[in-house]
mmCIF file of C-alpha atoms and ligand atoms in Angstrom:
data_model
loop_
_atom_site.group_PDB
_atom_site.id
_atom_site.type_symbol
_atom_site.label_atom_id
_atom_site.label_comp_id
_atom_site.label_asym_id
_atom_site.label_seq_id
_atom_site.Cartn_x
_atom_site.Cartn_y
_atom_site.Cartn_z
ATOM 1 C CA MET O 34 -60.548 88.545 94.850
ATOM 2 C CA GLN O 35 -58.977 87.765 97.965
ATOM 3 C CA LEU O 36 -55.718 85.900 97.373
ATOM 4 C CA ALA O 37 -52.445 87.236 98.717
ATOM 5 C CA THR O 38 -54.129 87.918 102.203
ATOM 6 C CA ALA O 39 -55.675 84.348 102.885
ATOM 7 C CA THR O 40 -54.040 84.164 106.150
ATOM 8 C CA HIS O 41 -54.480 81.190 109.837
ATOM 9 C CA PHE O 42 -57.661 83.353 110.617
ATOM 10 C CA ASP O 43 -59.096 83.160 107.583
ATOM 11 C CA ARG O 44 -59.872 80.119 107.705
ATOM 12 C CA GLN O 45 -63.883 78.907 107.524
ATOM 13 C CA ASP O 46 -63.481 74.744 108.369
ATOM 14 C CA PRO O 47 -62.383 72.603 110.400
ATOM 15 C CA PRO O 48 -59.601 69.602 109.162
ATOM 16 C CA ILE O 49 -61.510 66.735 109.492
ATOM 17 C CA ALA O 50 -62.285 64.094 107.688
ATOM 18 C CA LEU O 51 -64.524 65.598 104.569
ATOM 19 C CA ASP O 52 -67.060 63.769 101.765
ATOM 20 C CA SER O 53 -68.137 64.291 99.210
ATOM 21 C CA ARG O 54 -71.428 63.155 97.451
ATOM 22 C CA ARG O 55 -70.935 59.666 95.386
ATOM 23 C CA ARG O 56 -68.554 58.863 98.324
ATOM 24 C CA SER O 57 -68.646 56.746 101.314
ATOM 25 C CA PRO O 58 -66.583 58.714 104.195
ATOM 26 C CA ALA O 59 -62.732 59.670 103.662
ATOM 27 C CA LYS O 60 -60.365 57.694 105.035
ATOM 28 C CA VAL O 61 -57.580 58.472 107.067
ATOM 29 C CA GLN O 62 -54.609 59.245 104.547
ATOM 30 C CA THR O 63 -51.017 60.210 105.019
ATOM 31 C CA PRO O 64 -50.548 62.789 103.367
ATOM 32 C CA ALA O 65 -49.324 63.569 100.382
ATOM 33 C CA PRO O 66 -49.020 65.967 96.898
ATOM 34 C CA PHE O 67 -52.918 66.642 96.161
ATOM 35 C CA MET O 68 -51.696 67.807 92.926
ATOM 36 C CA LYS O 69 -49.665 65.758 90.228
ATOM 37 C CA TRP O 70 -46.992 67.993 89.377
ATOM 38 C CA ALA O 71 -44.271 68.257 86.383
ATOM 39 C CA GLY O 72 -40.753 68.046 88.899
ATOM 40 C CA GLY O 73 -42.936 66.834 91.760
ATOM 41 C CA LYS O 74 -40.133 64.753 93.738
ATOM 42 C CA ALA O 75 -42.492 62.107 95.417
ATOM 43 C CA ARG O 76 -40.833 59.210 93.676
ATOM 44 C CA LEU O 77 -36.858 60.421 94.392
ATOM 45 C CA ILE O 78 -37.640 61.209 98.063
ATOM 46 C CA PRO O 79 -35.922 57.762 99.046
ATOM 47 C CA GLN O 80 -33.110 59.446 97.697
ATOM 48 C CA ILE O 81 -33.088 62.534 99.296
ATOM 49 C CA GLU O 82 -34.059 61.684 102.386
ATOM 50 C CA PRO O 83 -30.213 60.121 103.505
ATOM 51 C CA TYR O 84 -28.676 64.218 103.127
ATOM 52 C CA LEU O 85 -31.271 66.009 105.364
ATOM 53 C CA PRO O 86 -30.488 66.663 108.549
ATOM 54 C CA GLN O 87 -32.121 64.286 111.100
ATOM 55 C CA GLY O 88 -34.605 65.636 113.978
ATOM 56 C CA GLN O 89 -37.219 68.414 114.357
ATOM 57 C CA LEU O 90 -37.316 71.028 112.054
ATOM 58 C CA ARG O 91 -38.002 74.270 111.723
ATOM 59 C CA TYR O 92 -38.743 73.890 108.316
ATOM 60 C CA GLY O 93 -38.867 76.037 105.028
ATOM 61 C CA GLU O 94 -39.465 75.401 100.488
ATOM 62 C CA ALA O 95 -38.662 78.006 98.693
ATOM 63 C CA PHE O 96 -40.293 76.319 95.533
ATOM 64 C CA LEU O 97 -43.632 74.795 96.700
ATOM 65 C CA GLY O 98 -45.433 73.173 93.406
ATOM 66 C CA GLY O 99 -46.675 70.013 95.017
ATOM 67 C CA GLY O 100 -45.197 69.538 97.997
ATOM 68 C CA ALA O 101 -44.307 66.423 98.061
ATOM 69 C CA LEU O 102 -40.763 66.888 100.958
ATOM 70 C CA PHE O 103 -43.053 68.631 102.960
ATOM 71 C CA PHE O 104 -46.283 66.313 103.097
ATOM 72 C CA TYR O 105 -43.481 62.629 103.469
ATOM 73 C CA LEU O 106 -41.735 65.115 106.475
ATOM 74 C CA ALA O 107 -45.094 65.726 107.677
ATOM 75 C CA GLY O 108 -46.637 62.823 107.059
ATOM 76 C CA HIS O 109 -43.383 61.268 109.350
ATOM 77 C CA ASP O 110 -43.534 63.765 112.303
ATOM 78 C CA ARG O 111 -40.629 65.854 111.355
ATOM 79 C CA LEU O 112 -41.961 69.079 111.754
ATOM 80 C CA ASP O 113 -41.957 72.150 114.580
ATOM 81 C CA THR O 114 -43.081 74.742 112.438
ATOM 82 C CA ALA O 115 -42.774 74.852 108.290
ATOM 83 C CA LEU O 116 -43.044 77.986 105.742
ATOM 84 C CA LEU O 117 -44.129 77.420 102.488
ATOM 85 C CA THR O 118 -43.409 79.361 99.267
ATOM 86 C CA ASP O 119 -44.517 80.001 95.475
ATOM 87 C CA LEU O 120 -44.206 82.381 93.426
ATOM 88 C CA SER O 121 -47.210 81.189 91.348
ATOM 89 C CA THR O 122 -50.800 82.505 92.685
ATOM 90 C CA ASP O 123 -52.191 79.572 91.405
ATOM 91 C CA VAL O 124 -49.985 77.082 93.279
ATOM 92 C CA HIS O 125 -49.860 79.609 96.847
ATOM 93 C CA ASN O 126 -53.639 79.847 96.757
ATOM 94 C CA ALA O 127 -54.393 75.555 96.230
ATOM 95 C CA HIS O 128 -52.653 74.850 98.944
ATOM 96 C CA THR O 129 -54.372 77.666 100.549
ATOM 97 C CA CYS O 130 -57.773 76.516 100.030
ATOM 98 C CA VAL O 131 -56.181 73.080 100.837
ATOM 99 C CA ARG O 132 -55.243 73.923 104.526
ATOM 100 C CA ASP O 133 -58.298 77.351 105.474
ATOM 101 C CA GLN O 134 -61.265 75.102 103.386
ATOM 102 C CA PRO O 135 -61.329 72.289 102.998
ATOM 103 C CA GLN O 136 -64.955 71.322 101.943
ATOM 104 C CA ALA O 137 -65.861 73.860 99.943
ATOM 105 C CA LEU O 138 -63.229 73.572 98.505
ATOM 106 C CA VAL O 139 -63.779 69.874 97.962
ATOM 107 C CA ASP O 140 -67.867 70.921 97.025
ATOM 108 C CA GLN O 141 -66.683 72.860 94.485
ATOM 109 C CA LEU O 142 -64.773 69.754 93.011
ATOM 110 C CA GLN O 143 -67.776 67.552 92.849
ATOM 111 C CA VAL O 144 -69.464 70.256 91.084
ATOM 112 C CA TYR O 145 -67.075 70.261 88.244
ATOM 113 C CA GLU O 146 -67.058 66.241 89.076
ATOM 114 C CA ASP O 147 -70.514 66.153 87.984
ATOM 115 C CA GLU O 148 -71.218 68.424 84.744
ATOM 116 C CA TYR O 149 -67.690 66.546 83.691
ATOM 117 C CA LEU O 150 -68.464 62.892 83.566
ATOM 118 C CA ALA O 151 -72.141 62.926 82.451
ATOM 119 C CA GLY O 152 -71.007 64.579 79.285
ATOM 120 C CA ASP O 153 -69.386 61.973 76.282
ATOM 121 C CA ALA O 154 -66.294 61.856 74.921
ATOM 122 C CA ASP O 155 -67.115 64.690 73.205
ATOM 123 C CA GLU O 156 -68.281 66.661 75.642
ATOM 124 C CA ARG O 157 -66.340 66.217 78.620
ATOM 125 C CA ALA O 158 -63.379 67.499 75.643
ATOM 126 C CA ALA O 159 -65.158 70.747 75.572
ATOM 127 C CA TYR O 160 -66.109 71.380 78.641
ATOM 128 C CA PHE O 161 -62.050 70.379 79.758
ATOM 129 C CA TYR O 162 -61.397 72.789 77.844
ATOM 130 C CA TRP O 163 -64.028 75.259 78.706
ATOM 131 C CA MET O 164 -62.545 75.508 81.859
ATOM 132 C CA ARG O 165 -59.317 75.567 80.444
ATOM 133 C CA SER O 166 -60.462 79.205 78.882
ATOM 134 C CA ARG O 167 -61.220 80.590 81.541
ATOM 135 C CA HIS O 168 -58.457 82.620 83.100
ATOM 136 C CA PRO O 169 -58.815 83.339 87.162
ATOM 137 C CA ALA O 170 -56.786 86.771 85.556
ATOM 138 C CA GLU O 171 -59.858 87.382 83.007
ATOM 139 C CA VAL O 172 -63.203 85.757 84.566
ATOM 140 C CA GLU O 173 -63.844 86.954 88.168
ATOM 141 C CA MET O 174 -63.319 83.648 90.280
ATOM 142 C CA THR O 175 -63.627 83.202 93.646
ATOM 143 C CA VAL O 176 -60.174 81.708 95.594
ATOM 144 C CA VAL O 177 -62.599 78.478 96.201
ATOM 145 C CA GLU O 178 -63.452 78.468 92.279
ATOM 146 C CA ARG O 179 -59.810 79.656 91.298
ATOM 147 C CA ALA O 180 -58.275 76.165 93.341
ATOM 148 C CA ALA O 181 -60.610 74.121 92.584
ATOM 149 C CA ARG O 182 -60.373 74.774 88.180
ATOM 150 C CA MET O 183 -56.816 73.639 88.854
ATOM 151 C CA LEU O 184 -57.132 70.820 90.528
ATOM 152 C CA PHE O 185 -59.893 69.895 87.419
ATOM 153 C CA LEU O 186 -57.068 71.018 84.648
ATOM 154 C CA ASN O 187 -54.171 69.201 86.824
ATOM 155 C CA ARG O 188 -56.547 65.409 87.648
ATOM 156 C CA THR O 189 -57.973 65.508 83.777
ATOM 157 C CA CYS O 190 -54.857 66.994 81.598
ATOM 158 C CA PHE O 191 -52.784 65.418 79.404
ATOM 159 C CA ASN O 192 -50.485 63.487 81.993
ATOM 160 C CA GLY O 193 -51.576 65.370 84.771
ATOM 161 C CA LEU O 194 -48.685 67.935 84.458
ATOM 162 C CA TRP O 195 -49.180 71.406 85.104
ATOM 163 C CA ARG O 196 -48.010 73.606 82.255
ATOM 164 C CA GLU O 197 -48.143 77.844 81.363
ATOM 165 C CA ASN O 198 -47.491 79.585 78.631
ATOM 166 C CA SER O 199 -45.091 82.884 78.338
ATOM 167 C CA LYS O 200 -48.661 84.675 79.356
ATOM 168 C CA GLY O 201 -48.975 82.364 82.215
ATOM 169 C CA HIS O 202 -52.460 81.032 80.496
ATOM 170 C CA PHE O 203 -52.578 77.049 81.212
ATOM 171 C CA ASN O 204 -51.887 75.393 78.430
ATOM 172 C CA ALA O 205 -51.860 71.425 78.190
ATOM 173 C CA PRO O 206 -54.616 69.059 76.223
ATOM 174 C CA HIS O 207 -57.319 67.279 77.542
ATOM 175 C CA GLY O 208 -56.110 63.768 78.441
ATOM 176 C CA ARG O 209 -58.941 61.570 78.249
ATOM 177 C CA TYR O 210 -58.886 59.297 81.030
ATOM 178 C CA PRO O 211 -62.157 57.371 80.889
ATOM 179 C CA GLN O 212 -62.900 57.729 84.724
ATOM 180 C CA PRO O 213 -60.885 60.599 86.353
ATOM 181 C CA ASN O 214 -60.987 60.483 90.608
ATOM 182 C CA ILE O 215 -61.872 64.537 89.895
ATOM 183 C CA VAL O 216 -62.592 65.325 93.791
ATOM 184 C CA GLN O 217 -60.017 62.653 96.049
ATOM 185 C CA SER O 218 -61.585 63.900 99.221
ATOM 186 C CA ALA O 219 -59.738 61.809 101.579
ATOM 187 C CA ARG O 220 -56.501 62.818 99.586
ATOM 188 C CA ILE O 221 -57.578 66.682 100.645
ATOM 189 C CA SER O 222 -58.353 65.852 103.679
ATOM 190 C CA ALA O 223 -55.391 64.311 104.999
ATOM 191 C CA ALA O 224 -53.461 66.994 103.217
ATOM 192 C CA SER O 225 -55.202 69.954 104.290
ATOM 193 C CA GLN O 226 -55.103 68.708 108.626
ATOM 194 C CA ALA O 227 -50.376 68.348 107.586
ATOM 195 C CA LEU O 228 -50.849 72.289 106.616
ATOM 196 C CA GLN O 229 -52.244 73.201 109.110
ATOM 197 C CA GLN O 230 -48.948 73.136 110.522
ATOM 198 C CA ALA O 231 -48.061 75.837 107.894
ATOM 199 C CA ALA O 232 -47.481 79.147 106.960
ATOM 200 C CA LEU O 233 -47.789 79.575 103.356
ATOM 201 C CA VAL O 234 -46.912 82.946 101.029
ATOM 202 C CA GLN O 235 -46.861 83.304 97.155
ATOM 203 C CA ALA O 236 -42.848 84.818 97.554
ATOM 204 C CA ASP O 237 -40.174 84.713 94.506
ATOM 205 C CA PHE O 238 -37.413 82.783 95.766
ATOM 206 C CA ARG O 239 -34.867 86.191 96.593
ATOM 207 C CA ALA O 240 -36.954 86.644 99.107
ATOM 208 C CA TRP O 241 -35.535 83.980 101.106
ATOM 209 C CA PRO O 242 -32.512 85.350 103.533
ATOM 210 C CA GLN O 243 -35.707 87.812 105.066
ATOM 211 C CA LEU O 244 -37.997 85.115 104.864
ATOM 212 C CA ALA O 245 -35.880 82.778 106.985
ATOM 213 C CA LYS O 246 -34.887 84.814 109.320
ATOM 214 C CA ASP O 247 -38.651 86.064 110.050
ATOM 215 C CA HIS O 248 -40.243 82.817 110.420
ATOM 216 C CA GLY O 249 -36.490 81.449 112.668
ATOM 217 C CA LEU O 250 -36.152 78.870 110.266
ATOM 218 C CA ASP O 251 -33.262 75.981 110.638
ATOM 219 C CA PHE O 252 -33.455 73.956 107.522
ATOM 220 C CA VAL O 253 -34.966 75.072 103.936
ATOM 221 C CA TYR O 254 -35.430 72.981 100.848
ATOM 222 C CA LEU O 255 -35.166 74.305 96.819
ATOM 223 C CA ASP O 256 -36.314 72.625 94.418
ATOM 224 C CA PRO O 257 -36.213 74.969 91.605
ATOM 225 C CA PRO O 258 -37.442 75.015 87.535
ATOM 226 C CA TYR O 259 -34.381 72.964 86.907
ATOM 227 C CA GLN O 260 -31.455 74.445 84.699
ATOM 228 C CA PRO O 261 -31.914 72.629 81.075
ATOM 229 C CA VAL O 262 -29.793 70.334 80.579
ATOM 230 C CA SER O 263 -28.886 70.797 76.171
ATOM 231 C CA ALA O 264 -30.465 73.825 75.256
ATOM 232 C CA THR O 265 -33.741 71.745 73.020
ATOM 233 C CA SER O 266 -34.602 70.102 76.489
ATOM 234 C CA SER O 267 -35.813 73.464 78.253
ATOM 235 C CA PHE O 268 -38.611 72.049 80.538
ATOM 236 C CA ASN O 269 -39.130 73.972 83.164
ATOM 237 C CA ALA O 270 -42.130 76.229 82.530
ATOM 238 C CA TYR O 271 -44.313 75.492 85.594
ATOM 239 C CA SER O 272 -44.692 79.079 85.098
ATOM 240 C CA GLY O 273 -45.072 81.750 82.517
ATOM 241 C CA GLY O 274 -41.659 83.170 82.383
ATOM 242 C CA GLY O 275 -39.262 80.704 82.828
ATOM 243 C CA PHE O 276 -36.657 80.196 84.908
ATOM 244 C CA SER O 277 -32.967 82.071 83.998
ATOM 245 C CA ALA O 278 -30.012 80.741 84.439
ATOM 246 C CA ARG O 279 -29.484 84.691 85.620
ATOM 247 C CA ALA O 280 -31.961 83.067 87.762
ATOM 248 C CA GLN O 281 -30.023 79.527 89.206
ATOM 249 C CA ARG O 282 -27.146 81.888 89.968
ATOM 250 C CA GLU O 283 -28.868 84.473 92.562
ATOM 251 C CA LEU O 284 -30.502 82.041 93.840
ATOM 252 C CA ASN O 285 -26.715 80.358 94.503
ATOM 253 C CA ASP O 286 -26.477 83.794 96.080
ATOM 254 C CA VAL O 287 -29.307 83.364 98.420
ATOM 255 C CA LEU O 288 -27.695 79.686 99.680
ATOM 256 C CA ARG O 289 -24.866 81.696 100.496
ATOM 257 C CA GLU O 290 -26.606 84.149 102.653
ATOM 258 C CA LEU O 291 -28.716 81.060 104.732
ATOM 259 C CA ASP O 292 -25.419 79.553 104.761
ATOM 260 C CA ALA O 293 -23.856 83.086 106.223
ATOM 261 C CA MET O 294 -27.175 82.503 108.633
ATOM 262 C CA GLY O 295 -26.413 79.267 109.464
ATOM 263 C CA VAL O 296 -29.854 77.189 107.772
ATOM 264 C CA ARG O 297 -29.546 74.345 106.341
ATOM 265 C CA TRP O 298 -30.175 73.544 103.217
ATOM 266 C CA VAL O 299 -30.652 70.402 100.750
ATOM 267 C CA LEU O 300 -31.547 72.092 97.179
ATOM 268 C CA SER O 301 -32.096 69.794 94.543
ATOM 269 C CA ASN O 302 -31.909 70.420 90.373
ATOM 270 C CA SER O 303 -29.773 69.063 87.068
ATOM 271 C CA ASP O 304 -26.898 67.397 86.983
ATOM 272 C CA CYS O 305 -25.041 69.062 84.346
ATOM 273 C CA ALA O 306 -21.284 71.396 83.250
ATOM 274 C CA PHE O 307 -23.197 74.488 84.457
ATOM 275 C CA THR O 308 -24.937 73.059 88.054
ATOM 276 C CA ARG O 309 -22.108 70.906 88.415
ATOM 277 C CA ASP O 310 -19.931 73.840 88.104
ATOM 278 C CA LEU O 311 -22.360 76.837 89.855
ATOM 279 C CA TYR O 312 -21.886 74.600 92.788
ATOM 280 C CA GLN O 313 -18.473 73.761 92.682
ATOM 281 C CA GLU O 314 -18.208 74.861 96.469
ATOM 282 C CA TRP O 315 -20.985 73.137 98.355
ATOM 283 C CA ASN O 316 -21.582 69.301 99.189
ATOM 284 C CA ILE O 317 -22.501 67.734 95.377
ATOM 285 C CA HIS O 318 -24.461 64.247 95.294
ATOM 286 C CA THR O 319 -25.074 62.607 92.392
ATOM 287 C CA ILE O 320 -29.281 61.063 92.556
ATOM 288 C CA TYR O 321 -30.825 59.010 90.041
ATOM 289 C CA ALA O 322 -34.833 59.109 88.797
ATOM 290 C CA ALA O 323 -36.504 56.947 86.327
ATOM 291 C CA ARG O 324 -37.138 58.978 82.700
ATOM 292 C CA GLN O 325 -41.273 59.898 82.999
ATOM 293 C CA VAL O 326 -41.317 58.048 79.497
ATOM 294 C CA ASN O 327 -38.866 54.834 79.857
ATOM 295 C CA SER O 328 -39.079 52.795 82.386
ATOM 296 C CA LYS O 329 -36.705 50.218 82.067
ATOM 297 C CA ALA O 330 -35.839 48.999 85.650
ATOM 298 C CA ASP O 331 -31.734 49.153 84.503
ATOM 299 C CA ARG O 332 -30.186 52.374 85.226
ATOM 300 C CA ARG O 333 -29.161 53.598 81.725
ATOM 301 C CA GLY O 334 -33.333 54.793 81.343
ATOM 302 C CA ASP O 335 -32.760 57.238 84.556
ATOM 303 C CA VAL O 336 -31.546 60.550 84.190
ATOM 304 C CA ALA O 337 -29.101 61.960 87.318
ATOM 305 C CA GLU O 338 -29.732 64.901 89.369
ATOM 306 C CA VAL O 339 -27.801 66.750 92.123
ATOM 307 C CA VAL O 340 -28.915 66.277 95.829
ATOM 308 C CA VAL O 341 -26.797 69.733 96.518
ATOM 309 C CA THR O 342 -26.146 70.714 100.390
ATOM 310 C CA ASN O 343 -24.748 73.010 102.942
ATOM 311 C CA ARG O 344 -23.269 70.249 104.713
ATOM 312 C CA ARG O 345 -20.522 70.964 106.740
ATOM 313 C CA THR O 346 -17.644 70.709 110.660
ATOM 314 C CA GLY O 347 -19.130 73.060 112.866
ATOM 315 C CA LEU O 348 -22.990 72.809 111.054
ATOM 316 C CA ARG O 349 -25.147 70.256 113.131
ATOM 317 C CA TRP O 350 -26.991 68.266 110.521
HETATM 318 C C1 SAM H 107 -38.933 71.872 90.243
HETATM 319 S S1 SAM H 107 -40.766 72.462 90.987
HETATM 320 C C2 SAM H 107 -40.865 72.282 92.270
HETATM 321 C C3 SAM H 107 -41.975 71.029 93.082
HETATM 322 C C4 SAM H 107 -42.469 70.413 94.334
HETATM 323 N N1 SAM H 107 -41.165 70.129 95.364
HETATM 324 C C5 SAM H 107 -43.384 69.387 94.354
HETATM 325 O O1 SAM H 107 -42.426 67.944 94.819
HETATM 326 O O2 SAM H 107 -44.089 69.126 93.915
HETATM 327 C C6 SAM H 107 -40.753 73.879 90.743
HETATM 328 C C7 SAM H 107 -41.175 75.210 91.128
HETATM 329 O O3 SAM H 107 -41.097 77.345 90.751
HETATM 330 C C8 SAM H 107 -41.646 77.830 91.003
HETATM 331 N N2 SAM H 107 -41.133 78.682 90.777
HETATM 332 C C9 SAM H 107 -40.883 78.957 89.668
HETATM 333 N N3 SAM H 107 -40.014 80.012 89.319
HETATM 334 C C10 SAM H 107 -39.752 80.663 91.343
HETATM 335 C C11 SAM H 107 -39.410 82.337 91.653
HETATM 336 N N4 SAM H 107 -39.024 83.135 91.039
HETATM 337 N N5 SAM H 107 -39.637 81.708 93.284
HETATM 338 C C12 SAM H 107 -39.871 80.843 93.650
HETATM 339 N N6 SAM H 107 -40.934 80.618 92.795
HETATM 340 C C13 SAM H 107 -40.376 79.797 91.996
HETATM 341 C C14 SAM H 107 -43.125 77.177 89.864
HETATM 342 O O4 SAM H 107 -44.311 77.500 89.945
HETATM 343 C C15 SAM H 107 -43.051 75.541 90.615
HETATM 344 O O5 SAM H 107 -43.336 75.338 91.705
#
């Protein structure tokens, strides 16, 4: 497997309009995440945007996930350059494949879609659980097959949530959607074009001060797994291993280092006593996310989150 070695020089497909056998030519689309991601920020961007610096950015994103803010900024021509990192091999591999081998990925997804949709409800469920059981650490697969597996599972699992157990095995159940759109070639094409300007690195957040320096970045967005607001609401198992209170404190040390380097940053997290205390030296703003299980239009159904920045006198914003 060549996971960690994929670079700009490994590109095999030009980022042009892709097509799948069963659909008409791909339409030009605004770049957007190509995966539905637990904790994805797409719907919160209007509330985060006012806290971002103005102008063109030498941009970094330390917890990429679905990359909602990166795709938004790319779609608004706000980026001079970008460095996108995540600890997850699957997240890194999927973005690298979308950037470098979009047509091969679409072709592989088409195979999975054809096989899946050909079955009745029980056969589809069996196909999903067979695909889920093929863990990349245990079954040999190409980087394209690995990315296609991730997207297939993401598009057919319950609620589209990518969740892993403590062994790092994807464990969301089957979604039983009548006609899931598994290929989504136009979305992959638009994301691929946006990603051409990005370097992708599989990295722990602790590497960020050095990465920001090496890549000459002037702004970093950090969206870690959220600190649980209570002992029972631990909703941060995106990747095996979780994200401890100690990791949140170490992340605050990274924020201090970036600040000392003059790098502007914005961070998202849950709104709770722990985060209010942890970030007391920075600017803390409150935003509201719609509760997924409760679609009340008023604020009573919403969950408070914090947007934290190091905006201060002397730092261009
Ligand atoms: C809240 S999600 C990011 C969501 C993203 N902003 C979006 O809009 O889709 C958090 C991400 O942090 C990654 N992650 C978890 N622990 C990490 C670590 N120690 N270093 C870097 N990334 C980590 C997870 O793999 C996950 O993709």
